[in-house]
Amino acid sequence: MAIVIKSDREIELMRQAGRIAAGARSVARQMVEPGVTTKAINKEVFHFIKKSGAEPTFLGYGGFPASVCISINDQVIHGIPGSRKLAEGDIVSIDVGATYKGFVGDCAMTVPCGQCGDEALRLIAATRQSFFEGIKFARHGNRVSDISAGVQNYAESQGYSLVRDYVGHGVGAKMHEDPEVPNYVQKGRGSPRLVRGMTIAVEPMVNAGGWEVKVLPDGWTVLTADGSLSAHYENSILITDGEAEILTMADDL
């Protein structure tokens, strides 16, 4: 495992990338209304990132055909934008990355479309809060597994399950760097120590039902295996001497 510790200059570039990614997430969030196509959201995200002097990290990544992942209801992650129109009561997960001068900001959130049921809103809120419960432990000297435990303990205390096939990750000059940051504790496995200057993406993926998932034939879109709702919340963070710094901070946090 090769964990990259960032220099002061690299951290500042990551702050700028993070601000752009968070801004793009806000653009997408504000467009979530009944009747809007996911393709239209993707178009606006692309233009926002480009006019901000960055590149859409996701576009072309591993062959992904869009600038933002938009996953709806039982779709967990990696939904491909297209002609689908958002409907009243949908919950919509928006995942976006921006690359600025060689460094990546990566963030996600789930938002309601119009009026949603109480259970859907509760899932969204619990997923968001599980992120903040996890990063309480994102401190120099702790371990990655301390973050994992914080996320898992909170989400499971609310009656939800954590996706296990996909995890958070280091982020920097590449979108996916070491270490992996699971949202559950992997028993019997060692866990890397957190060190100031590390930058990681913590991203709980929380299901209302079981944790198992499946992938559509498009090779990208991940769904809950049991058809239950799923929510996603992610920010890129910096490990410091004290509390973690959220690099993708925005007004919707």
mmCIF file with all atom_site columns, C-alpha atoms in Angstrom, residues 41-245:
data_model
loop_
_atom_site.group_PDB
_atom_site.id
_atom_site.type_symbol
_atom_site.label_atom_id
_atom_site.label_alt_id
_atom_site.label_comp_id
_atom_site.label_asym_id
_atom_site.label_entity_id
_atom_site.label_seq_id
_atom_site.pdbx_PDB_ins_code
_atom_site.Cartn_x
_atom_site.Cartn_y
_atom_site.Cartn_z
_atom_site.occupancy
_atom_site.B_iso_or_equiv
_atom_site.pdbx_formal_charge
_atom_site.auth_seq_id
_atom_site.auth_comp_id
_atom_site.auth_asym_id
_atom_site.auth_atom_id
_atom_site.pdbx_PDB_model_num
ATOM 1   C CA . ILE A 1 41  ? -28.249 17.860 -15.006 1.00 0.00 ? 41  ILE A CA 1
ATOM 2   C CA . ASN A 1 42  ? -25.153 16.251 -16.485 1.00 0.00 ? 42  ASN A CA 1
ATOM 3   C CA . LYS A 1 43  ? -24.899 19.018 -19.092 1.00 0.00 ? 43  LYS A CA 1
ATOM 4   C CA . GLU A 1 44  ? -24.973 21.775 -16.476 1.00 0.00 ? 44  GLU A CA 1
ATOM 5   C CA . VAL A 1 45  ? -22.430 19.994 -14.272 1.00 0.00 ? 45  VAL A CA 1
ATOM 6   C CA . PHE A 1 46  ? -20.072 19.669 -17.242 1.00 0.00 ? 46  PHE A CA 1
ATOM 7   C CA . HIS A 1 47  ? -20.348 23.374 -18.064 1.00 0.00 ? 47  HIS A CA 1
ATOM 8   C CA . PHE A 1 48  ? -19.884 24.460 -14.449 1.00 0.00 ? 48  PHE A CA 1
ATOM 9   C CA . ILE A 1 49  ? -16.718 22.406 -14.000 1.00 0.00 ? 49  ILE A CA 1
ATOM 10  C CA . LYS A 1 50  ? -15.242 23.568 -17.308 1.00 0.00 ? 50  LYS A CA 1
ATOM 11  C CA . LYS A 1 51  ? -15.976 27.256 -16.701 1.00 0.00 ? 51  LYS A CA 1
ATOM 12  C CA . SER A 1 52  ? -14.360 26.879 -13.267 1.00 0.00 ? 52  SER A CA 1
ATOM 13  C CA . GLY A 1 53  ? -11.076 25.944 -14.953 1.00 0.00 ? 53  GLY A CA 1
ATOM 14  C CA . ALA A 1 54  ? -11.245 22.246 -14.118 1.00 0.00 ? 54  ALA A CA 1
ATOM 15  C CA . GLU A 1 55  ? -12.017 18.989 -15.885 1.00 0.00 ? 55  GLU A CA 1
ATOM 16  C CA . PRO A 1 56  ? -14.865 16.573 -15.065 1.00 0.00 ? 56  PRO A CA 1
ATOM 17  C CA . THR A 1 57  ? -13.006 13.692 -13.412 1.00 0.00 ? 57  THR A CA 1
ATOM 18  C CA . PHE A 1 58  ? -15.651 11.086 -14.156 1.00 0.00 ? 58  PHE A CA 1
ATOM 19  C CA . LEU A 1 59  ? -15.962 11.784 -17.880 1.00 0.00 ? 59  LEU A CA 1
ATOM 20  C CA . GLY A 1 60  ? -14.142 8.962  -19.645 1.00 0.00 ? 60  GLY A CA 1
ATOM 21  C CA . TYR A 1 61  ? -12.904 7.438  -16.367 1.00 0.00 ? 61  TYR A CA 1
ATOM 22  C CA . GLY A 1 62  ? -12.795 3.718  -17.086 1.00 0.00 ? 62  GLY A CA 1
ATOM 23  C CA . GLY A 1 63  ? -15.072 4.495  -20.007 1.00 0.00 ? 63  GLY A CA 1
ATOM 24  C CA . PHE A 1 64  ? -17.786 6.245  -17.958 1.00 0.00 ? 64  PHE A CA 1
ATOM 25  C CA . PRO A 1 65  ? -19.767 8.374  -20.436 1.00 0.00 ? 65  PRO A CA 1
ATOM 26  C CA . ALA A 1 66  ? -20.788 11.357 -18.281 1.00 0.00 ? 66  ALA A CA 1
ATOM 27  C CA . SER A 1 67  ? -19.549 14.082 -15.920 1.00 0.00 ? 67  SER A CA 1
ATOM 28  C CA . VAL A 1 68  ? -21.770 13.087 -12.987 1.00 0.00 ? 68  VAL A CA 1
ATOM 29  C CA . CYS A 1 69  ? -23.224 9.862  -11.615 1.00 0.00 ? 69  CYS A CA 1
ATOM 30  C CA . ILE A 1 70  ? -26.958 10.173 -10.937 1.00 0.00 ? 70  ILE A CA 1
ATOM 31  C CA . SER A 1 71  ? -28.502 7.241  -9.086  1.00 0.00 ? 71  SER A CA 1
ATOM 32  C CA . ILE A 1 72  ? -32.219 7.127  -8.301  1.00 0.00 ? 72  ILE A CA 1
ATOM 33  C CA . ASN A 1 73  ? -34.133 5.274  -5.567  1.00 0.00 ? 73  ASN A CA 1
ATOM 34  C CA . ASP A 1 74  ? -32.763 1.702  -5.464  1.00 0.00 ? 74  ASP A CA 1
ATOM 35  C CA . GLN A 1 75  ? -29.717 2.686  -7.526  1.00 0.00 ? 75  GLN A CA 1
ATOM 36  C CA . VAL A 1 76  ? -26.761 2.882  -5.151  1.00 0.00 ? 76  VAL A CA 1
ATOM 37  C CA . ILE A 1 77  ? -24.007 4.476  -7.258  1.00 0.00 ? 77  ILE A CA 1
ATOM 38  C CA . HIS A 1 78  ? -22.707 4.958  -10.809 1.00 0.00 ? 78  HIS A CA 1
ATOM 39  C CA . GLY A 1 79  ? -26.047 5.716  -12.460 1.00 0.00 ? 79  GLY A CA 1
ATOM 40  C CA . ILE A 1 80  ? -25.556 6.972  -16.024 1.00 0.00 ? 80  ILE A CA 1
ATOM 41  C CA . PRO A 1 81  ? -27.416 10.186 -16.951 1.00 0.00 ? 81  PRO A CA 1
ATOM 42  C CA . GLY A 1 82  ? -29.855 9.897  -19.833 1.00 0.00 ? 82  GLY A CA 1
ATOM 43  C CA . SER A 1 83  ? -33.420 10.636 -20.890 1.00 0.00 ? 83  SER A CA 1
ATOM 44  C CA . ARG A 1 84  ? -35.023 9.529  -17.609 1.00 0.00 ? 84  ARG A CA 1
ATOM 45  C CA . LYS A 1 85  ? -37.110 12.289 -16.037 1.00 0.00 ? 85  LYS A CA 1
ATOM 46  C CA . LEU A 1 86  ? -37.056 12.729 -12.293 1.00 0.00 ? 86  LEU A CA 1
ATOM 47  C CA . ALA A 1 87  ? -40.392 12.085 -10.613 1.00 0.00 ? 87  ALA A CA 1
ATOM 48  C CA . GLU A 1 88  ? -42.055 13.410 -7.474  1.00 0.00 ? 88  GLU A CA 1
ATOM 49  C CA . GLY A 1 89  ? -40.916 11.341 -4.508  1.00 0.00 ? 89  GLY A CA 1
ATOM 50  C CA . ASP A 1 90  ? -37.679 10.073 -6.059  1.00 0.00 ? 90  ASP A CA 1
ATOM 51  C CA . ILE A 1 91  ? -34.503 10.232 -4.024  1.00 0.00 ? 91  ILE A CA 1
ATOM 52  C CA . VAL A 1 92  ? -31.571 11.249 -6.195  1.00 0.00 ? 92  VAL A CA 1
ATOM 53  C CA . SER A 1 93  ? -27.907 10.551 -5.479  1.00 0.00 ? 93  SER A CA 1
ATOM 54  C CA . ILE A 1 94  ? -25.469 12.955 -7.142  1.00 0.00 ? 94  ILE A CA 1
ATOM 55  C CA . ASP A 1 95  ? -21.774 12.009 -7.285  1.00 0.00 ? 95  ASP A CA 1
ATOM 56  C CA . VAL A 1 96  ? -19.309 14.373 -8.944  1.00 0.00 ? 96  VAL A CA 1
ATOM 57  C CA . GLY A 1 97  ? -15.576 14.854 -9.299  1.00 0.00 ? 97  GLY A CA 1
ATOM 58  C CA . ALA A 1 98  ? -13.497 17.774 -10.554 1.00 0.00 ? 98  ALA A CA 1
ATOM 59  C CA . THR A 1 99  ? -9.807  17.719 -11.482 1.00 0.00 ? 99  THR A CA 1
ATOM 60  C CA . TYR A 1 100 ? -8.004  21.038 -11.003 1.00 0.00 ? 100 TYR A CA 1
ATOM 61  C CA . LYS A 1 101 ? -4.332  21.360 -11.998 1.00 0.00 ? 101 LYS A CA 1
ATOM 62  C CA . GLY A 1 102 ? -3.865  17.635 -11.574 1.00 0.00 ? 102 GLY A CA 1
ATOM 63  C CA . PHE A 1 103 ? -5.735  17.135 -8.288  1.00 0.00 ? 103 PHE A CA 1
ATOM 64  C CA . VAL A 1 104 ? -9.182  15.721 -7.639  1.00 0.00 ? 104 VAL A CA 1
ATOM 65  C CA . GLY A 1 105 ? -12.140 16.756 -5.512  1.00 0.00 ? 105 GLY A CA 1
ATOM 66  C CA . ASP A 1 106 ? -14.770 14.033 -5.106  1.00 0.00 ? 106 ASP A CA 1
ATOM 67  C CA . CYS A 1 107 ? -18.143 14.382 -3.371  1.00 0.00 ? 107 CYS A CA 1
ATOM 68  C CA . ALA A 1 108 ? -21.709 13.098 -3.370  1.00 0.00 ? 108 ALA A CA 1
ATOM 69  C CA . MET A 1 109 ? -25.085 13.577 -1.720  1.00 0.00 ? 109 MET A CA 1
ATOM 70  C CA . THR A 1 110 ? -28.642 12.267 -1.927  1.00 0.00 ? 110 THR A CA 1
ATOM 71  C CA . VAL A 1 111 ? -31.526 14.717 -2.174  1.00 0.00 ? 111 VAL A CA 1
ATOM 72  C CA . PRO A 1 112 ? -35.315 14.397 -2.370  1.00 0.00 ? 112 PRO A CA 1
ATOM 73  C CA . CYS A 1 113 ? -37.186 15.256 -5.557  1.00 0.00 ? 113 CYS A CA 1
ATOM 74  C CA . GLY A 1 114 ? -40.273 17.212 -4.568  1.00 0.00 ? 114 GLY A CA 1
ATOM 75  C CA . GLN A 1 115 ? -42.213 15.717 -1.678  1.00 0.00 ? 115 GLN A CA 1
ATOM 76  C CA . CYS A 1 116 ? -40.749 12.446 -0.402  1.00 0.00 ? 116 CYS A CA 1
ATOM 77  C CA . GLY A 1 117 ? -42.050 10.036 2.190   1.00 0.00 ? 117 GLY A CA 1
ATOM 78  C CA . ASP A 1 118 ? -40.824 10.183 5.764   1.00 0.00 ? 118 ASP A CA 1
ATOM 79  C CA . GLU A 1 119 ? -38.884 6.922  5.476   1.00 0.00 ? 119 GLU A CA 1
ATOM 80  C CA . ALA A 1 120 ? -36.970 8.165  2.436   1.00 0.00 ? 120 ALA A CA 1
ATOM 81  C CA . LEU A 1 121 ? -36.135 11.433 4.179   1.00 0.00 ? 121 LEU A CA 1
ATOM 82  C CA . ARG A 1 122 ? -35.017 9.534  7.274   1.00 0.00 ? 122 ARG A CA 1
ATOM 83  C CA . LEU A 1 123 ? -32.658 7.396  5.161   1.00 0.00 ? 123 LEU A CA 1
ATOM 84  C CA . ILE A 1 124 ? -31.158 10.482 3.516   1.00 0.00 ? 124 ILE A CA 1
ATOM 85  C CA . ALA A 1 125 ? -30.611 12.182 6.879   1.00 0.00 ? 125 ALA A CA 1
ATOM 86  C CA . ALA A 1 126 ? -29.104 9.082  8.486   1.00 0.00 ? 126 ALA A CA 1
ATOM 87  C CA . THR A 1 127 ? -26.698 8.577  5.596   1.00 0.00 ? 127 THR A CA 1
ATOM 88  C CA . ARG A 1 128 ? -25.484 12.160 5.831   1.00 0.00 ? 128 ARG A CA 1
ATOM 89  C CA . GLN A 1 129 ? -25.119 11.930 9.591   1.00 0.00 ? 129 GLN A CA 1
ATOM 90  C CA . SER A 1 130 ? -23.208 8.653  9.348   1.00 0.00 ? 130 SER A CA 1
ATOM 91  C CA . PHE A 1 131 ? -20.507 10.538 7.427   1.00 0.00 ? 131 PHE A CA 1
ATOM 92  C CA . PHE A 1 132 ? -20.162 13.083 10.215  1.00 0.00 ? 132 PHE A CA 1
ATOM 93  C CA . GLU A 1 133 ? -20.151 10.365 12.865  1.00 0.00 ? 133 GLU A CA 1
ATOM 94  C CA . GLY A 1 134 ? -17.328 8.670  10.976  1.00 0.00 ? 134 GLY A CA 1
ATOM 95  C CA . ILE A 1 135 ? -15.119 11.716 10.507  1.00 0.00 ? 135 ILE A CA 1
ATOM 96  C CA . LYS A 1 136 ? -15.180 12.427 14.239  1.00 0.00 ? 136 LYS A CA 1
ATOM 97  C CA . PHE A 1 137 ? -12.463 9.766  14.271  1.00 0.00 ? 137 PHE A CA 1
ATOM 98  C CA . ALA A 1 138 ? -10.566 11.096 11.230  1.00 0.00 ? 138 ALA A CA 1
ATOM 99  C CA . ARG A 1 139 ? -7.633  12.346 13.281  1.00 0.00 ? 139 ARG A CA 1
ATOM 100 C CA . HIS A 1 140 ? -3.870  11.992 13.115  1.00 0.00 ? 140 HIS A CA 1
ATOM 101 C CA . GLY A 1 141 ? -2.871  8.810  14.985  1.00 0.00 ? 141 GLY A CA 1
ATOM 102 C CA . ASN A 1 142 ? -6.209  7.030  14.664  1.00 0.00 ? 142 ASN A CA 1
ATOM 103 C CA . ARG A 1 143 ? -6.828  4.266  12.134  1.00 0.00 ? 143 ARG A CA 1
ATOM 104 C CA . VAL A 1 144 ? -8.992  4.073  9.029   1.00 0.00 ? 144 VAL A CA 1
ATOM 105 C CA . SER A 1 145 ? -11.052 1.424  10.823  1.00 0.00 ? 145 SER A CA 1
ATOM 106 C CA . ASP A 1 146 ? -12.000 4.006  13.474  1.00 0.00 ? 146 ASP A CA 1
ATOM 107 C CA . ILE A 1 147 ? -13.768 5.990  10.747  1.00 0.00 ? 147 ILE A CA 1
ATOM 108 C CA . SER A 1 148 ? -15.370 2.787  9.461   1.00 0.00 ? 148 SER A CA 1
ATOM 109 C CA . ALA A 1 149 ? -16.669 1.912  12.913  1.00 0.00 ? 149 ALA A CA 1
ATOM 110 C CA . GLY A 1 150 ? -18.119 5.380  13.412  1.00 0.00 ? 150 GLY A CA 1
ATOM 111 C CA . VAL A 1 151 ? -20.051 5.168  10.138  1.00 0.00 ? 151 VAL A CA 1
ATOM 112 C CA . GLN A 1 152 ? -21.205 1.602  10.728  1.00 0.00 ? 152 GLN A CA 1
ATOM 113 C CA . ASN A 1 153 ? -22.269 2.000  14.340  1.00 0.00 ? 153 ASN A CA 1
ATOM 114 C CA . TYR A 1 154 ? -24.438 4.997  13.570  1.00 0.00 ? 154 TYR A CA 1
ATOM 115 C CA . ALA A 1 155 ? -26.066 3.686  10.384  1.00 0.00 ? 155 ALA A CA 1
ATOM 116 C CA . GLU A 1 156 ? -26.804 0.285  11.884  1.00 0.00 ? 156 GLU A CA 1
ATOM 117 C CA . SER A 1 157 ? -28.195 1.902  15.045  1.00 0.00 ? 157 SER A CA 1
ATOM 118 C CA . GLN A 1 158 ? -30.771 3.549  12.752  1.00 0.00 ? 158 GLN A CA 1
ATOM 119 C CA . GLY A 1 159 ? -31.766 0.183  11.297  1.00 0.00 ? 159 GLY A CA 1
ATOM 120 C CA . TYR A 1 160 ? -29.861 0.444  8.013   1.00 0.00 ? 160 TYR A CA 1
ATOM 121 C CA . SER A 1 161 ? -27.128 -1.571 6.318   1.00 0.00 ? 161 SER A CA 1
ATOM 122 C CA . LEU A 1 162 ? -23.828 -0.506 4.732   1.00 0.00 ? 162 LEU A CA 1
ATOM 123 C CA . VAL A 1 163 ? -22.861 -1.517 1.212   1.00 0.00 ? 163 VAL A CA 1
ATOM 124 C CA . ARG A 1 164 ? -19.755 -3.726 1.381   1.00 0.00 ? 164 ARG A CA 1
ATOM 125 C CA . ASP A 1 165 ? -18.833 -4.172 -2.273  1.00 0.00 ? 165 ASP A CA 1
ATOM 126 C CA . TYR A 1 166 ? -17.818 -0.522 -2.674  1.00 0.00 ? 166 TYR A CA 1
ATOM 127 C CA . VAL A 1 167 ? -15.801 1.651  -0.292  1.00 0.00 ? 167 VAL A CA 1
ATOM 128 C CA . GLY A 1 168 ? -14.288 5.078  0.203   1.00 0.00 ? 168 GLY A CA 1
ATOM 129 C CA . HIS A 1 169 ? -10.713 5.728  -0.839  1.00 0.00 ? 169 HIS A CA 1
ATOM 130 C CA . GLY A 1 170 ? -7.681  7.922  -0.841  1.00 0.00 ? 170 GLY A CA 1
ATOM 131 C CA . VAL A 1 171 ? -7.938  10.836 -3.251  1.00 0.00 ? 171 VAL A CA 1
ATOM 132 C CA . GLY A 1 172 ? -5.362  13.189 -4.741  1.00 0.00 ? 172 GLY A CA 1
ATOM 133 C CA . ALA A 1 173 ? -3.572  13.195 -8.074  1.00 0.00 ? 173 ALA A CA 1
ATOM 134 C CA . LYS A 1 174 ? -5.730  10.149 -8.810  1.00 0.00 ? 174 LYS A CA 1
ATOM 135 C CA . MET A 1 175 ? -9.398  9.781  -7.995  1.00 0.00 ? 175 MET A CA 1
ATOM 136 C CA . HIS A 1 176 ? -8.728  6.426  -6.331  1.00 0.00 ? 176 HIS A CA 1
ATOM 137 C CA . GLU A 1 177 ? -5.601  6.168  -4.208  1.00 0.00 ? 177 GLU A CA 1
ATOM 138 C CA . ASP A 1 178 ? -4.665  4.106  -1.170  1.00 0.00 ? 178 ASP A CA 1
ATOM 139 C CA . PRO A 1 179 ? -6.005  3.501  1.387   1.00 0.00 ? 179 PRO A CA 1
ATOM 140 C CA . GLU A 1 180 ? -9.425  1.965  0.969   1.00 0.00 ? 180 GLU A CA 1
ATOM 141 C CA . VAL A 1 181 ? -11.901 3.450  3.462   1.00 0.00 ? 181 VAL A CA 1
ATOM 142 C CA . PRO A 1 182 ? -14.656 0.881  4.112   1.00 0.00 ? 182 PRO A CA 1
ATOM 143 C CA . ASN A 1 183 ? -17.938 1.892  5.727   1.00 0.00 ? 183 ASN A CA 1
ATOM 144 C CA . TYR A 1 184 ? -17.836 -1.168 7.959   1.00 0.00 ? 184 TYR A CA 1
ATOM 145 C CA . VAL A 1 185 ? -15.178 -2.779 10.115  1.00 0.00 ? 185 VAL A CA 1
ATOM 146 C CA . GLN A 1 186 ? -13.321 -5.607 8.389   1.00 0.00 ? 186 GLN A CA 1
ATOM 147 C CA . LYS A 1 187 ? -12.662 -7.963 11.260  1.00 0.00 ? 187 LYS A CA 1
ATOM 148 C CA . GLY A 1 188 ? -9.262  -9.618 11.379  1.00 0.00 ? 188 GLY A CA 1
ATOM 149 C CA . ARG A 1 189 ? -7.672  -7.179 8.940   1.00 0.00 ? 189 ARG A CA 1
ATOM 150 C CA . GLY A 1 190 ? -5.086  -4.553 9.756   1.00 0.00 ? 190 GLY A CA 1
ATOM 151 C CA . SER A 1 191 ? -6.022  -0.944 9.143   1.00 0.00 ? 191 SER A CA 1
ATOM 152 C CA . PRO A 1 192 ? -3.685  1.902  8.126   1.00 0.00 ? 192 PRO A CA 1
ATOM 153 C CA . ARG A 1 193 ? -2.840  4.650  10.582  1.00 0.00 ? 193 ARG A CA 1
ATOM 154 C CA . LEU A 1 194 ? -4.153  8.122  9.756   1.00 0.00 ? 194 LEU A CA 1
ATOM 155 C CA . VAL A 1 195 ? -1.397  10.716 9.281   1.00 0.00 ? 195 VAL A CA 1
ATOM 156 C CA . ARG A 1 196 ? -1.628  14.488 8.867   1.00 0.00 ? 196 ARG A CA 1
ATOM 157 C CA . GLY A 1 197 ? -1.468  15.352 5.171   1.00 0.00 ? 197 GLY A CA 1
ATOM 158 C CA . MET A 1 198 ? -3.511  12.334 4.075   1.00 0.00 ? 198 MET A CA 1
ATOM 159 C CA . THR A 1 199 ? -6.512  13.107 1.881   1.00 0.00 ? 199 THR A CA 1
ATOM 160 C CA . ILE A 1 200 ? -9.344  10.596 1.718   1.00 0.00 ? 200 ILE A CA 1
ATOM 161 C CA . ALA A 1 201 ? -12.898 10.374 0.434   1.00 0.00 ? 201 ALA A CA 1
ATOM 162 C CA . VAL A 1 202 ? -15.306 9.082  3.073   1.00 0.00 ? 202 VAL A CA 1
ATOM 163 C CA . GLU A 1 203 ? -18.539 7.976  1.431   1.00 0.00 ? 203 GLU A CA 1
ATOM 164 C CA . PRO A 1 204 ? -21.229 6.008  3.261   1.00 0.00 ? 204 PRO A CA 1
ATOM 165 C CA . MET A 1 205 ? -23.537 4.078  0.926   1.00 0.00 ? 205 MET A CA 1
ATOM 166 C CA . VAL A 1 206 ? -26.506 3.128  3.066   1.00 0.00 ? 206 VAL A CA 1
ATOM 167 C CA . ASN A 1 207 ? -29.372 0.785  2.170   1.00 0.00 ? 207 ASN A CA 1
ATOM 168 C CA . ALA A 1 208 ? -32.818 0.680  3.745   1.00 0.00 ? 208 ALA A CA 1
ATOM 169 C CA . GLY A 1 209 ? -32.783 -3.117 3.308   1.00 0.00 ? 209 GLY A CA 1
ATOM 170 C CA . GLY A 1 210 ? -29.907 -5.570 3.011   1.00 0.00 ? 210 GLY A CA 1
ATOM 171 C CA . TRP A 1 211 ? -26.364 -4.589 2.102   1.00 0.00 ? 211 TRP A CA 1
ATOM 172 C CA . GLU A 1 212 ? -26.159 -6.797 -0.993  1.00 0.00 ? 212 GLU A CA 1
ATOM 173 C CA . VAL A 1 213 ? -26.018 -5.149 -4.420  1.00 0.00 ? 213 VAL A CA 1
ATOM 174 C CA . LYS A 1 214 ? -26.075 -6.069 -8.111  1.00 0.00 ? 214 LYS A CA 1
ATOM 175 C CA . VAL A 1 215 ? -24.820 -4.381 -11.281 1.00 0.00 ? 215 VAL A CA 1
ATOM 176 C CA . LEU A 1 216 ? -26.976 -3.685 -14.341 1.00 0.00 ? 216 LEU A CA 1
ATOM 177 C CA . PRO A 1 217 ? -25.906 -4.977 -17.770 1.00 0.00 ? 217 PRO A CA 1
ATOM 178 C CA . ASP A 1 218 ? -24.587 -1.473 -18.600 1.00 0.00 ? 218 ASP A CA 1
ATOM 179 C CA . GLY A 1 219 ? -21.634 -2.460 -16.405 1.00 0.00 ? 219 GLY A CA 1
ATOM 180 C CA . TRP A 1 220 ? -21.946 0.657  -14.245 1.00 0.00 ? 220 TRP A CA 1
ATOM 181 C CA . THR A 1 221 ? -25.249 1.129  -12.450 1.00 0.00 ? 221 THR A CA 1
ATOM 182 C CA . VAL A 1 222 ? -25.268 -0.539 -9.021  1.00 0.00 ? 222 VAL A CA 1
ATOM 183 C CA . LEU A 1 223 ? -28.637 -1.407 -7.452  1.00 0.00 ? 223 LEU A CA 1
ATOM 184 C CA . THR A 1 224 ? -29.704 -2.828 -4.119  1.00 0.00 ? 224 THR A CA 1
ATOM 185 C CA . ALA A 1 225 ? -30.267 -6.557 -4.576  1.00 0.00 ? 225 ALA A CA 1
ATOM 186 C CA . ASP A 1 226 ? -33.603 -6.443 -2.734  1.00 0.00 ? 226 ASP A CA 1
ATOM 187 C CA . GLY A 1 227 ? -34.951 -3.306 -4.433  1.00 0.00 ? 227 GLY A CA 1
ATOM 188 C CA . SER A 1 228 ? -34.776 -1.203 -1.264  1.00 0.00 ? 228 SER A CA 1
ATOM 189 C CA . LEU A 1 229 ? -33.901 2.478  -1.295  1.00 0.00 ? 229 LEU A CA 1
ATOM 190 C CA . SER A 1 230 ? -30.269 3.552  -1.064  1.00 0.00 ? 230 SER A CA 1
ATOM 191 C CA . ALA A 1 231 ? -28.580 6.856  -0.205  1.00 0.00 ? 231 ALA A CA 1
ATOM 192 C CA . HIS A 1 232 ? -25.012 8.115  -0.639  1.00 0.00 ? 232 HIS A CA 1
ATOM 193 C CA . TYR A 1 233 ? -23.052 10.917 1.003   1.00 0.00 ? 233 TYR A CA 1
ATOM 194 C CA . GLU A 1 234 ? -19.401 11.746 0.367   1.00 0.00 ? 234 GLU A CA 1
ATOM 195 C CA . ASN A 1 235 ? -16.778 14.388 0.935   1.00 0.00 ? 235 ASN A CA 1
ATOM 196 C CA . SER A 1 236 ? -13.037 14.565 0.371   1.00 0.00 ? 236 SER A CA 1
ATOM 197 C CA . ILE A 1 237 ? -11.296 15.341 3.662   1.00 0.00 ? 237 ILE A CA 1
ATOM 198 C CA . LEU A 1 238 ? -7.822  16.270 4.897   1.00 0.00 ? 238 LEU A CA 1
ATOM 199 C CA . ILE A 1 239 ? -6.287  14.707 8.002   1.00 0.00 ? 239 ILE A CA 1
ATOM 200 C CA . THR A 1 240 ? -4.848  17.462 10.210  1.00 0.00 ? 240 THR A CA 1
ATOM 201 C CA . ASP A 1 241 ? -3.511  17.800 13.762  1.00 0.00 ? 241 ASP A CA 1
ATOM 202 C CA . GLY A 1 242 ? -7.093  18.286 14.947  1.00 0.00 ? 242 GLY A CA 1
ATOM 203 C CA . GLU A 1 243 ? -10.497 17.818 13.351  1.00 0.00 ? 243 GLU A CA 1
ATOM 204 C CA . ALA A 1 244 ? -10.537 16.740 9.726   1.00 0.00 ? 244 ALA A CA 1
ATOM 205 C CA . GLU A 1 245 ? -10.910 19.519 7.160   1.00 0.00 ? 245 GLU A CA 1
#
